Short mmCIF file of C-alpha atoms in Angstrom, two decimals:
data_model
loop_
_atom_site.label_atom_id
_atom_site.label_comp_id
_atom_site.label_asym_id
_atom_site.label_seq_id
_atom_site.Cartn_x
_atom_site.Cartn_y
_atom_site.Cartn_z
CA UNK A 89 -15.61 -5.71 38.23
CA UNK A 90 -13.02 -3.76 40.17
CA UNK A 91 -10.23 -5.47 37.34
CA UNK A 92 -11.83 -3.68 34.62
CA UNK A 93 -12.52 0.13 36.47
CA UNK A 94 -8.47 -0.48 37.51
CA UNK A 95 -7.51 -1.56 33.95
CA UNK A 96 -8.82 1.93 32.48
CA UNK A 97 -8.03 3.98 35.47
CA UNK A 98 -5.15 2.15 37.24
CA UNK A 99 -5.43 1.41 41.28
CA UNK A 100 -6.05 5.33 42.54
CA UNK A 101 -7.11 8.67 41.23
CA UNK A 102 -6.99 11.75 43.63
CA UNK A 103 -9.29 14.49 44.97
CA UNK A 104 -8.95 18.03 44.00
CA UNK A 105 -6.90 18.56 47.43
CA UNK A 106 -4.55 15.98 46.01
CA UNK A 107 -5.71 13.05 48.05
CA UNK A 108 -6.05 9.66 46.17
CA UNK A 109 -8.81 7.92 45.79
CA UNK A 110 -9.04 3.86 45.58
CA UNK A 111 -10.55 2.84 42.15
CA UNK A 112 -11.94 -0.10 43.90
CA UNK A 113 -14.23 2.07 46.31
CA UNK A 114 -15.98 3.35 43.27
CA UNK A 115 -17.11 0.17 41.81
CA UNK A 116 -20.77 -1.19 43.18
CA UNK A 117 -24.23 -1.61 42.63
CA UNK A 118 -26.42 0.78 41.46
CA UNK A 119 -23.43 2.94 41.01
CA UNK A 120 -22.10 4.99 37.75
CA UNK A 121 -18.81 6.07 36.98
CA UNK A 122 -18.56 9.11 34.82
CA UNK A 123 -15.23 9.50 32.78
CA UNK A 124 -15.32 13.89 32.34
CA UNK A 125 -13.01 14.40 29.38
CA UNK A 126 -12.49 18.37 29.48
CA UNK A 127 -9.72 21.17 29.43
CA UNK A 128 -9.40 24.44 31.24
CA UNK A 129 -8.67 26.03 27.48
CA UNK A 130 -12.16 25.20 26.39
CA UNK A 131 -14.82 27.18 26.37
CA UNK A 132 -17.58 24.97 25.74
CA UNK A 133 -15.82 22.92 28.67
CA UNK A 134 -16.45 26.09 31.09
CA UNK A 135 -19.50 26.29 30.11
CA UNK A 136 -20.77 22.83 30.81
CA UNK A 137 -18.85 22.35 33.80
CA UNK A 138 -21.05 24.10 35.89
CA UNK A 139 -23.96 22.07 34.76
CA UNK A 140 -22.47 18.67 35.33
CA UNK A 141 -21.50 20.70 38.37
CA UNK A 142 -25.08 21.29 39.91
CA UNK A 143 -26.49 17.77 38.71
CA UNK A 144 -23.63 16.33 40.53
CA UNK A 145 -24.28 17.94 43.87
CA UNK A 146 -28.08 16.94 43.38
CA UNK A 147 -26.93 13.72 43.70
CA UNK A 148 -25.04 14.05 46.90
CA UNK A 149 -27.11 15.82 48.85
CA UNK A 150 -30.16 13.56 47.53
CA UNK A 151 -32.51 16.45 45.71
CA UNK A 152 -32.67 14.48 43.11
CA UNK A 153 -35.16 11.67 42.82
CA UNK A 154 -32.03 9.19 40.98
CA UNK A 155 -31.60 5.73 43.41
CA UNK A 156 -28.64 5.72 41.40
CA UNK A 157 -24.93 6.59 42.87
CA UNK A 158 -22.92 8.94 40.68
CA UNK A 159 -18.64 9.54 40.90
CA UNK A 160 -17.00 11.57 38.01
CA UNK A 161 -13.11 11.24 37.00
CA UNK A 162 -12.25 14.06 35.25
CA UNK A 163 -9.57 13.20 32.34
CA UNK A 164 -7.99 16.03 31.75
CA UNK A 165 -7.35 17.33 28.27
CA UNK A 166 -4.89 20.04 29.47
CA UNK A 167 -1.55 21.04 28.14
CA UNK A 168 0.48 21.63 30.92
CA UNK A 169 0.64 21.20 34.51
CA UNK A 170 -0.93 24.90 35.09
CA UNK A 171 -3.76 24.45 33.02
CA UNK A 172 -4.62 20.86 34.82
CA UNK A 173 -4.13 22.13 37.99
CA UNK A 174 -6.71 25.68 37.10
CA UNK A 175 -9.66 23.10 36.15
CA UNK A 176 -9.39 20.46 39.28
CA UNK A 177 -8.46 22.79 41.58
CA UNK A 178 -12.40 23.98 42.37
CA UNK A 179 -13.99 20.48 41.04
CA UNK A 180 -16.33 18.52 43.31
CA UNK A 181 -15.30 15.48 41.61
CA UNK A 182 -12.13 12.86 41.13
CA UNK A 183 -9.61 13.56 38.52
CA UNK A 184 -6.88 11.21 36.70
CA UNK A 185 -3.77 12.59 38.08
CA UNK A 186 -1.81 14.85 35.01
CA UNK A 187 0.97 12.78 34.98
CA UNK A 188 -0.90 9.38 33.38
CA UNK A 189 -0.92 11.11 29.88
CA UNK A 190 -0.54 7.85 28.34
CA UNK A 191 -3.96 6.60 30.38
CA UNK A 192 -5.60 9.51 28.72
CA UNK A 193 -4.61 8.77 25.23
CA UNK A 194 -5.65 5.62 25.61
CA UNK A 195 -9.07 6.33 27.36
CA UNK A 196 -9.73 9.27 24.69
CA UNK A 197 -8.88 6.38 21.80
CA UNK A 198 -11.42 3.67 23.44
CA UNK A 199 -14.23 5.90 23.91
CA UNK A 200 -13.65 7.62 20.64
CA UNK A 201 -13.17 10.79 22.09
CA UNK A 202 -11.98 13.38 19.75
CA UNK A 203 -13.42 16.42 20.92
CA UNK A 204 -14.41 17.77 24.11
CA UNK A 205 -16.52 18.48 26.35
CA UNK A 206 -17.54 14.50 26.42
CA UNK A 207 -19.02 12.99 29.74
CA UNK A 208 -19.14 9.11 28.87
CA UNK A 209 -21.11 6.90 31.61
CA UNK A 210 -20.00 3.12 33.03
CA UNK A 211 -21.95 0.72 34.68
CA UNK A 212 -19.29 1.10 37.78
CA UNK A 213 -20.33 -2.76 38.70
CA UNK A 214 -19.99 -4.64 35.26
CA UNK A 215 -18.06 -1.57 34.11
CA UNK A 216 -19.60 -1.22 30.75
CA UNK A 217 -20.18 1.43 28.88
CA UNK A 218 -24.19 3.22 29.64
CA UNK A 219 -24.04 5.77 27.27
CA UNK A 220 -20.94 8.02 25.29
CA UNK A 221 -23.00 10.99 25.30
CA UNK A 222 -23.64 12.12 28.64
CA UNK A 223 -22.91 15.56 27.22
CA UNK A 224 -25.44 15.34 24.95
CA UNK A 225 -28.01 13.65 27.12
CA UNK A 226 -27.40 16.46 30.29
CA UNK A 227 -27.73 19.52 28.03
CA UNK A 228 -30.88 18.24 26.67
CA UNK A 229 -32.66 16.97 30.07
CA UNK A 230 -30.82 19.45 32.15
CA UNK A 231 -32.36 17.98 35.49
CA UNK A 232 -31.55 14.61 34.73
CA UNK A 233 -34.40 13.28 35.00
CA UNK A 234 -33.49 10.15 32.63
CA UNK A 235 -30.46 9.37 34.43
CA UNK A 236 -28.31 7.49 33.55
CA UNK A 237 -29.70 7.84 30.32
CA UNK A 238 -29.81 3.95 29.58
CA UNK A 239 -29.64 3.18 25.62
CA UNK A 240 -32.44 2.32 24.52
CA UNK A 241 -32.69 -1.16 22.33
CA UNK A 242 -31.65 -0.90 18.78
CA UNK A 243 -35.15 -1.79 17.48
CA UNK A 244 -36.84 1.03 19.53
CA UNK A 245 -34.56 3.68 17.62
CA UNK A 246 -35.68 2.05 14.23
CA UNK A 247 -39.54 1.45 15.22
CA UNK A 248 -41.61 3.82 12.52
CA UNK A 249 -42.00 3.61 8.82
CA UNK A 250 -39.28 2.11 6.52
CA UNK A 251 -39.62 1.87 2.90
CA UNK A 252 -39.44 -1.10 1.03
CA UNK A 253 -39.23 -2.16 -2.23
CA UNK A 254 -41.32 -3.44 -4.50
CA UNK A 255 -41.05 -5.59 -7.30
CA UNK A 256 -41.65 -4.59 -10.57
CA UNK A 257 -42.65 -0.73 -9.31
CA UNK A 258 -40.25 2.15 -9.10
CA UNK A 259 -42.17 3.73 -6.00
CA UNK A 260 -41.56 1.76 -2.74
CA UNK A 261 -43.80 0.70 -0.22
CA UNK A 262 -44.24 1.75 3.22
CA UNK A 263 -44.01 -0.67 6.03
CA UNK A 264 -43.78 -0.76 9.22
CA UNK A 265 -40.35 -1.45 10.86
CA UNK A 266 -41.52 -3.73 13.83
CA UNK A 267 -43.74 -6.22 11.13
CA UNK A 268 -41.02 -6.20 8.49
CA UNK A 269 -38.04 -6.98 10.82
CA UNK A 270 -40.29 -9.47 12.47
CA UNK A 271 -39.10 -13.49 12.64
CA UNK A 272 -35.58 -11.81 11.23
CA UNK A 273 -32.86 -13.68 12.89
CA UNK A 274 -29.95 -11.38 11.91
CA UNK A 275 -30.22 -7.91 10.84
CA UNK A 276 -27.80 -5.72 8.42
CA UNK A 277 -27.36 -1.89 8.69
CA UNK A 278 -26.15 -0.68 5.18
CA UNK A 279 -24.77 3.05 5.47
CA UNK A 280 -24.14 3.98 1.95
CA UNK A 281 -24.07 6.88 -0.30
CA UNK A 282 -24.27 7.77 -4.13
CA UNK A 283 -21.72 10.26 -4.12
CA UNK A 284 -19.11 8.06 -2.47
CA UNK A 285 -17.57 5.52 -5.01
CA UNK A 286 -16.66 2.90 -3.12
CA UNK A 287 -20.32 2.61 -1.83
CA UNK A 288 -20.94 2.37 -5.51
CA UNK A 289 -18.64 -0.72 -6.16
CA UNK A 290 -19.83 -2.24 -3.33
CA UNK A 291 -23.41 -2.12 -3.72
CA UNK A 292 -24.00 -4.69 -6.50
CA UNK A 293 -21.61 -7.00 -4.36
CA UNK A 294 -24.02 -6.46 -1.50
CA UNK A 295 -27.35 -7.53 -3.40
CA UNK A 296 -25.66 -10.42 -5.04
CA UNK A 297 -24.99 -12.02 -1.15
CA UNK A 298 -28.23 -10.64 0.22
CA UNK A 299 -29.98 -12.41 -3.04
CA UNK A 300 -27.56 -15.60 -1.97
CA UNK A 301 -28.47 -15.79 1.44
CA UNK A 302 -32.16 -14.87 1.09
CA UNK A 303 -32.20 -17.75 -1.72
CA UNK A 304 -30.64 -19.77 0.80
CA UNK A 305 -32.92 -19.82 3.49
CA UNK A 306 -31.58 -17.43 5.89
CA UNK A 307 -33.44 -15.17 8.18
CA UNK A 308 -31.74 -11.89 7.04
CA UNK A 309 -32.84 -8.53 6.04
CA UNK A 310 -31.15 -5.64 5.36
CA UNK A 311 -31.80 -1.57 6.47
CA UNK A 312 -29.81 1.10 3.95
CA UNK A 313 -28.72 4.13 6.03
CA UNK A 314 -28.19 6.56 3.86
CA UNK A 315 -26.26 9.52 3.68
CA UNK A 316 -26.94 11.15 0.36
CA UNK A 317 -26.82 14.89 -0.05
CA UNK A 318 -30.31 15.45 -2.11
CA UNK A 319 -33.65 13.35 -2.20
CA UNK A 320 -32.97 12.98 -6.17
CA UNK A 321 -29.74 11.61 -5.35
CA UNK A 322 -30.96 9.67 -2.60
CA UNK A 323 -34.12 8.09 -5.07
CA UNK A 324 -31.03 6.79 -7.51
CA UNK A 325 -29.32 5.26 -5.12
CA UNK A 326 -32.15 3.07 -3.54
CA UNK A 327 -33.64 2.38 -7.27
CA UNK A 328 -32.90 -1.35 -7.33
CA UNK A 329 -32.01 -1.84 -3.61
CA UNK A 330 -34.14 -4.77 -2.66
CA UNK A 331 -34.22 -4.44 1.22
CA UNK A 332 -35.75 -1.66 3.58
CA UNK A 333 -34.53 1.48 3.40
CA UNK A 334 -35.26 4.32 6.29
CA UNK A 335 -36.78 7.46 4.42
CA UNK A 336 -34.49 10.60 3.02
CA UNK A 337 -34.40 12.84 5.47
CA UNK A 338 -35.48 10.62 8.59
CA UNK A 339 -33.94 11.65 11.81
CA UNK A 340 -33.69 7.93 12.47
CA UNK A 341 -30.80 8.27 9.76
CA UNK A 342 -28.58 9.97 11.92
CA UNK A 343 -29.64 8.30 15.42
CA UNK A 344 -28.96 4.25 13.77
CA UNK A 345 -25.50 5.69 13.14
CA UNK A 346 -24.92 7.30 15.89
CA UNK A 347 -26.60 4.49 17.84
CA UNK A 348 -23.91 1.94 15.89
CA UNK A 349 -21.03 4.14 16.33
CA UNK A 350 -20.73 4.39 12.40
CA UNK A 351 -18.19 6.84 11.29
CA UNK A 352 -17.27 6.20 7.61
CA UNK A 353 -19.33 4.95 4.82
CA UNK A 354 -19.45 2.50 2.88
CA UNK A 355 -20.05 0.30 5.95
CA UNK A 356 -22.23 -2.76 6.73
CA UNK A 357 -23.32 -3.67 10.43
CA UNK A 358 -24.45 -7.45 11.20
CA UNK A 359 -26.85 -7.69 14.18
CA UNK A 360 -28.66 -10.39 15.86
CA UNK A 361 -32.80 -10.62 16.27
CA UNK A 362 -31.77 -8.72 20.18
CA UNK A 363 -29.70 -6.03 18.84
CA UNK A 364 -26.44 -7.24 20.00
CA UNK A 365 -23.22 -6.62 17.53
CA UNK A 366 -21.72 -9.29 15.71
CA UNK A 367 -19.62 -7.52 13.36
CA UNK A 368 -18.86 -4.00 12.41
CA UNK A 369 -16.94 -5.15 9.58
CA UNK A 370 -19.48 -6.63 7.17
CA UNK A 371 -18.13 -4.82 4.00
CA UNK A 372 -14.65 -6.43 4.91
CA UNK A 373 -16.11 -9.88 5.85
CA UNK A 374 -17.84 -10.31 2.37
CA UNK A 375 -14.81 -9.11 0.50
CA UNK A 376 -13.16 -12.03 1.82
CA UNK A 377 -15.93 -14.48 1.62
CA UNK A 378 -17.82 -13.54 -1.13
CA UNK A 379 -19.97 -16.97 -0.84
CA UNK A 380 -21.01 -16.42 2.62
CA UNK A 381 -19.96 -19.54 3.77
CA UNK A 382 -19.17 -17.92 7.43
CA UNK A 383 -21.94 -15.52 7.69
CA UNK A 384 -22.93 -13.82 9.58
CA UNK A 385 -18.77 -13.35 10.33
CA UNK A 386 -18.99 -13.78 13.88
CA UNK A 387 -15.41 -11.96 14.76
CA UNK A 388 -12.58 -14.81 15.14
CA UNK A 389 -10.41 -14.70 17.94
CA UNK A 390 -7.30 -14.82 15.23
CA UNK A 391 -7.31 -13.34 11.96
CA UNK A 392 -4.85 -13.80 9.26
CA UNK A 393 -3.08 -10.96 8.76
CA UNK A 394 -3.97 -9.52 5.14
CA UNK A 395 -4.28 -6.10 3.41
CA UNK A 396 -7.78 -6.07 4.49
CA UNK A 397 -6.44 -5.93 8.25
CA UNK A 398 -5.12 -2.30 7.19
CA UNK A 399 -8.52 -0.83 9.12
CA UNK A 400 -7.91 -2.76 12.55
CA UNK A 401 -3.77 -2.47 12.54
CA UNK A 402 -4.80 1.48 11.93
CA UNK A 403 -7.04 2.01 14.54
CA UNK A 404 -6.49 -0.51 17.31
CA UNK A 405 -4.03 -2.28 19.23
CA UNK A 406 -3.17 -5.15 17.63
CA UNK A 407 -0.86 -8.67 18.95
CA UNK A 408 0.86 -10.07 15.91
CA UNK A 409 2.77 -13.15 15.88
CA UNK A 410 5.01 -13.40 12.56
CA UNK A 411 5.93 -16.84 11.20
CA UNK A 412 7.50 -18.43 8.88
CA UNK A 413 4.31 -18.70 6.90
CA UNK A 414 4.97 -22.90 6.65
CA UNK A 415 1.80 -25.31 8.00
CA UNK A 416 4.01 -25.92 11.18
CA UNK A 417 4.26 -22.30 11.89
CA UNK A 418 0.87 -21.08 11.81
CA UNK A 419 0.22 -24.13 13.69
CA UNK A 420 2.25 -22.85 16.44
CA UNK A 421 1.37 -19.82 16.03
CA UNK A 422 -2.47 -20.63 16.66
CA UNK A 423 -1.31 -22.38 19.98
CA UNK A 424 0.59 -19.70 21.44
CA UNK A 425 -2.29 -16.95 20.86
CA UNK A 426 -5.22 -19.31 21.20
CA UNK A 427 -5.92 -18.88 25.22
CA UNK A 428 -4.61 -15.03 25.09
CA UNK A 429 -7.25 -14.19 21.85
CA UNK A 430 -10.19 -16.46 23.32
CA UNK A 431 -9.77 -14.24 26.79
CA UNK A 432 -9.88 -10.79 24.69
CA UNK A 433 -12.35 -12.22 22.27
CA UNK A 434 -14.80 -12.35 25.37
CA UNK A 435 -14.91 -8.94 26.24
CA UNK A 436 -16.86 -8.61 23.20
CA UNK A 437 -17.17 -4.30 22.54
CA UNK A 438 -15.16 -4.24 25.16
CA UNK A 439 -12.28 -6.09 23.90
CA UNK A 440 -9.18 -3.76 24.04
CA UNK A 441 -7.07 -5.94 21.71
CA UNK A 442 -7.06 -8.01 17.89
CA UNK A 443 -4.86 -10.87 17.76
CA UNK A 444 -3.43 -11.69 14.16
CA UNK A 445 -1.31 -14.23 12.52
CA UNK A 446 1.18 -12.94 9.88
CA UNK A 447 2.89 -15.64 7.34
CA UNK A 448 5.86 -14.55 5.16
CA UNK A 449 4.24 -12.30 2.34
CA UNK A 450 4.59 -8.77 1.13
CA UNK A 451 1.93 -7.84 3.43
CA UNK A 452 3.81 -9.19 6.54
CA UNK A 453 6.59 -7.49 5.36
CA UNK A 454 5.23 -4.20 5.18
CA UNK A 455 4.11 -4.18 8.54
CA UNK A 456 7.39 -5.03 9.64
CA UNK A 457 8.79 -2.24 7.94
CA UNK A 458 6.08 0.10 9.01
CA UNK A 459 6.94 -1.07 12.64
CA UNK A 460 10.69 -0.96 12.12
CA UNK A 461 10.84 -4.91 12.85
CA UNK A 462 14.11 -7.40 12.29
CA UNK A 463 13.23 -10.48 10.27
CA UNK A 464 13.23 -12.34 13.42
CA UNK A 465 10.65 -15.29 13.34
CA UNK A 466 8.65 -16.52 15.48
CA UNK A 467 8.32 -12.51 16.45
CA UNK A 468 5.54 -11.71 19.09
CA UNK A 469 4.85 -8.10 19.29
CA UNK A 470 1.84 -5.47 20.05
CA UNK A 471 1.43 -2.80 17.33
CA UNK A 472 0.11 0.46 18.74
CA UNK A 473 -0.27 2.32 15.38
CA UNK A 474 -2.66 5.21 17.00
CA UNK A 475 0.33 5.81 19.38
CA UNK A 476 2.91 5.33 16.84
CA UNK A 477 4.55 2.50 19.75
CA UNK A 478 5.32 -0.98 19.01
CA UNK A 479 5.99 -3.62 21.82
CA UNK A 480 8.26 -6.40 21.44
CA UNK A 481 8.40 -10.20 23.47
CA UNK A 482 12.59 -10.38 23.77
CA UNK A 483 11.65 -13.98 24.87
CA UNK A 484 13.90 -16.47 22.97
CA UNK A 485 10.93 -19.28 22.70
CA UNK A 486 7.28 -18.13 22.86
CA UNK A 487 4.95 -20.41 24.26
CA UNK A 488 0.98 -19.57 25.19
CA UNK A 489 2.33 -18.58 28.96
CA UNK A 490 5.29 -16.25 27.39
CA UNK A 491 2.13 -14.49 25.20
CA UNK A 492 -0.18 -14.27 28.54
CA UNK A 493 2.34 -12.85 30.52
CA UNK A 494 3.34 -10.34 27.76
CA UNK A 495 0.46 -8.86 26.88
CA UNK A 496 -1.00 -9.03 30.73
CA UNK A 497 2.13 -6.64 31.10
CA UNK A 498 0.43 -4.50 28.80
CA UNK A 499 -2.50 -4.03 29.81
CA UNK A 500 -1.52 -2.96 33.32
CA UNK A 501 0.82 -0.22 31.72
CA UNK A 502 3.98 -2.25 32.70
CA UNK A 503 6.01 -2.46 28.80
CA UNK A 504 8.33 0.47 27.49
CA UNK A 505 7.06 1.28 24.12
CA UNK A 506 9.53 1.50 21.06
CA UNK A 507 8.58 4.64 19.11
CA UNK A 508 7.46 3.88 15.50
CA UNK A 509 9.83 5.89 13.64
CA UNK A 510 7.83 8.47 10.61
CA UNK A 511 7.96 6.43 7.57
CA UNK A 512 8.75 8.60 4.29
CA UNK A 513 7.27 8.24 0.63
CA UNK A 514 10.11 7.84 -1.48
CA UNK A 515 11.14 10.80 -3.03
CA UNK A 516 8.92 13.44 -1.66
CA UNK A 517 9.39 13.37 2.29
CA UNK A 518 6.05 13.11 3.52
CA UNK A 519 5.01 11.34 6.18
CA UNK A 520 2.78 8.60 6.16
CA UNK A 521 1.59 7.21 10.00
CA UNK A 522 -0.49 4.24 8.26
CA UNK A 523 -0.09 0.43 7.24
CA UNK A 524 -1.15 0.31 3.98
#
């Protein structure tokens, strides 16, 4: 999967001497990229460096037991030229050269990288992801003995006691997770808390559908995460909850989330009987279809574009194709995205883009004006929100081969970006760098 190592990394990186390095000679069996995010101006990064140092040469020089094949790319998180140039200069290891700082604001956004130091692992033959904490997992098994540090499967990191609750009693029952999840076809993570309000509004909506579903024959249970501040607040909450709940306290709390990559609450995770992610937007999905007539919301390779979009157009890159909100248009619309969405939609986690179709509403027209957009229609464009960038198609007609060829220009770094310009509240200055 040399395409996919090249898409993050582009067709070289170099050696600390300033020699480049093919991306395509790290790729392989049995092999593991490691993408180094660190700085020279961080002291926890000069501190671990050494480490990931020493492991690394056990590697080379084969004192470690590991059949495994390990290259690091450093991404720098330096300032200026100096500082880059001060923490590659002694490295062992391959760095992305200082000049792609648009390749490290994008790596940084799709490994969620917001601090440092952060070693994230690949699978440098399917090039998918191993693990995000390679920081973590080095510090705490310091001669890597578990490397690469292979996730283990979602139901291993929930085996152990769960509570569940019992009709007709206020004190639940303990069960064990294993039996209880047993024969379930689909699983739902619930991370919810007392203190947060909208958690509170959407709870009852939650046990209506899971009443609904579980009425209706479906193979679905649900597991509350919570993250309440006090076992008395924590008892409240769950009084009336009729799933399994992980106990207060549980360090399974914390490793489910992290295991989900949950980062906000209140937020509901669909999984199949294997583990494997079908939505991360539950809450969203049953706001919209309240029924459940598509559960379990498998994602759709085109979504209408709605105020409920506001979390995907905020945090990803998005392709939006504006129409004139007629039959015809969305019609067309669906044909020019279709082959372009279905190809992303396969990447599954990995999928670097959302493909939406906006009609002619005041939603529509917000984004526009959040994106500084004409009232041009058909309008193909790529909204980069994180970045503040928005990419326009100047082609006159847009047909499914115009919206390949556009966004393949994208992703291999080849489209000039048109800054976002700061949008003001009326009246009062401030800036707001959101749709809403």
């Amino acid at each position: 999967m040399a395409h996919t190592l090249e898409s993050l990394l582009g067709e070289t990186v170099t050696r600390s001497s300033g020699q480049p390095v093919s991306v395509r000679s790290l790729c392989g069996k049995e092999r593991v990229l490691g993408l180094y995010f660190s700085a020279n101006w961080s002291p926890p990064c000069r501190m671990f460096t050494p480490t990931l140092s020493s492991f690394y040469q056990s590697l080379k020089d084969g004192s470690s037991a590991c059949k495994e094949v390990l290259e690091i790319v450093q991404i720098s998180w330096d300032k200026d030229l100096e500082g880059y140039t001060e923490s590659t200069q002694s490295i062992p290891w391959l760095s992305l050269p200082f000049n792609q700082r648009d390749r490290q604001r994008k790596l940084s956004r799709k490994f969620g990288v917001h601090g440092i130091p952060r070693l994230v692992l690949l699978d440098a033959e399917t090039g998918r992801v191993i693990t995000r904490d390679g920081f973590d997992k080095l510090s705490e098994d310091t001669t890597g003995s578990g490397f690469p540090w292979r996730r283990k499967s979602l139901h291993d990191v929930i085996k152990g006691t769960l509570l569940q609750a019992v009709d007709g009693s206020d004190v639940a029952e303990e069960v064990d997770a294993t039996s209880a999840l047993e024969g379930q076809k689909l699983i739902g993570f619930y991370f919810s808390a007392h203190w947060c309000l909208p958690c509170r509004y959407f709870d009852p909506e939650l046990i209506r559908a899971y009443q609904l579903l579980r009425a209706r024959g479906e193979r679905f249970q649900i597991v509350f995460v919570s993250a309440d501040r006090s076992e008395e607040a924590f008892q409240r909450h769950v009084a009336g909850m009729p799933w399994l709940t992980i106990p207060y306290e549980d360090p399974r709390n914390q490793a489910v989330k992290k295991y989900l990559g949950v980062d906000g609450i209140p937020m509901l995770v669909i999984v199949d009987d294997k583990g494997n992610m079908i939505t991360m937007n539950g809450r969203q999905a049953l706001t919209e279809d309240p029924q459940c007539k598509e559960f379990p919301w498998h994602p759709r390779p085109i979504e209408e574009l709605t105020p409920l979009s506001s979390l995907h157009l905020n945090e990803n890159m998005c392709v939006i194709y504006f129409t004139d909100g007629t039959e015809a248009g969305l019609k067309q619309g669906r044909l020019v995205l279709t082959e372009a969405a279905t190809k992303e939609a396969e990447k599954g986690e990995e999928r670097d883009l959302f493909f939406f179709l906006a009609g002619e509403d005041e939603f529509s027209d917000n984004v526009r004006d959040f994106a500084d957009l004409d009232d041009t229609c058909p309008l193909l464009v790529i909204l980069d929100s994180p970045e503040q960038n928005v990419y326009v198609c100047n082609e006159v007609k847009v047909t499914s081969k115009t919206a390949l060829d556009f966004i393949d220009k994208f992703l291999r770094g080849e489209l000039t970006p048109t800054p976002i310009p700061p949008l003001c509240a009326e009246g009062d200055g401030n800036e707001a760098g959101t749709v809403s």
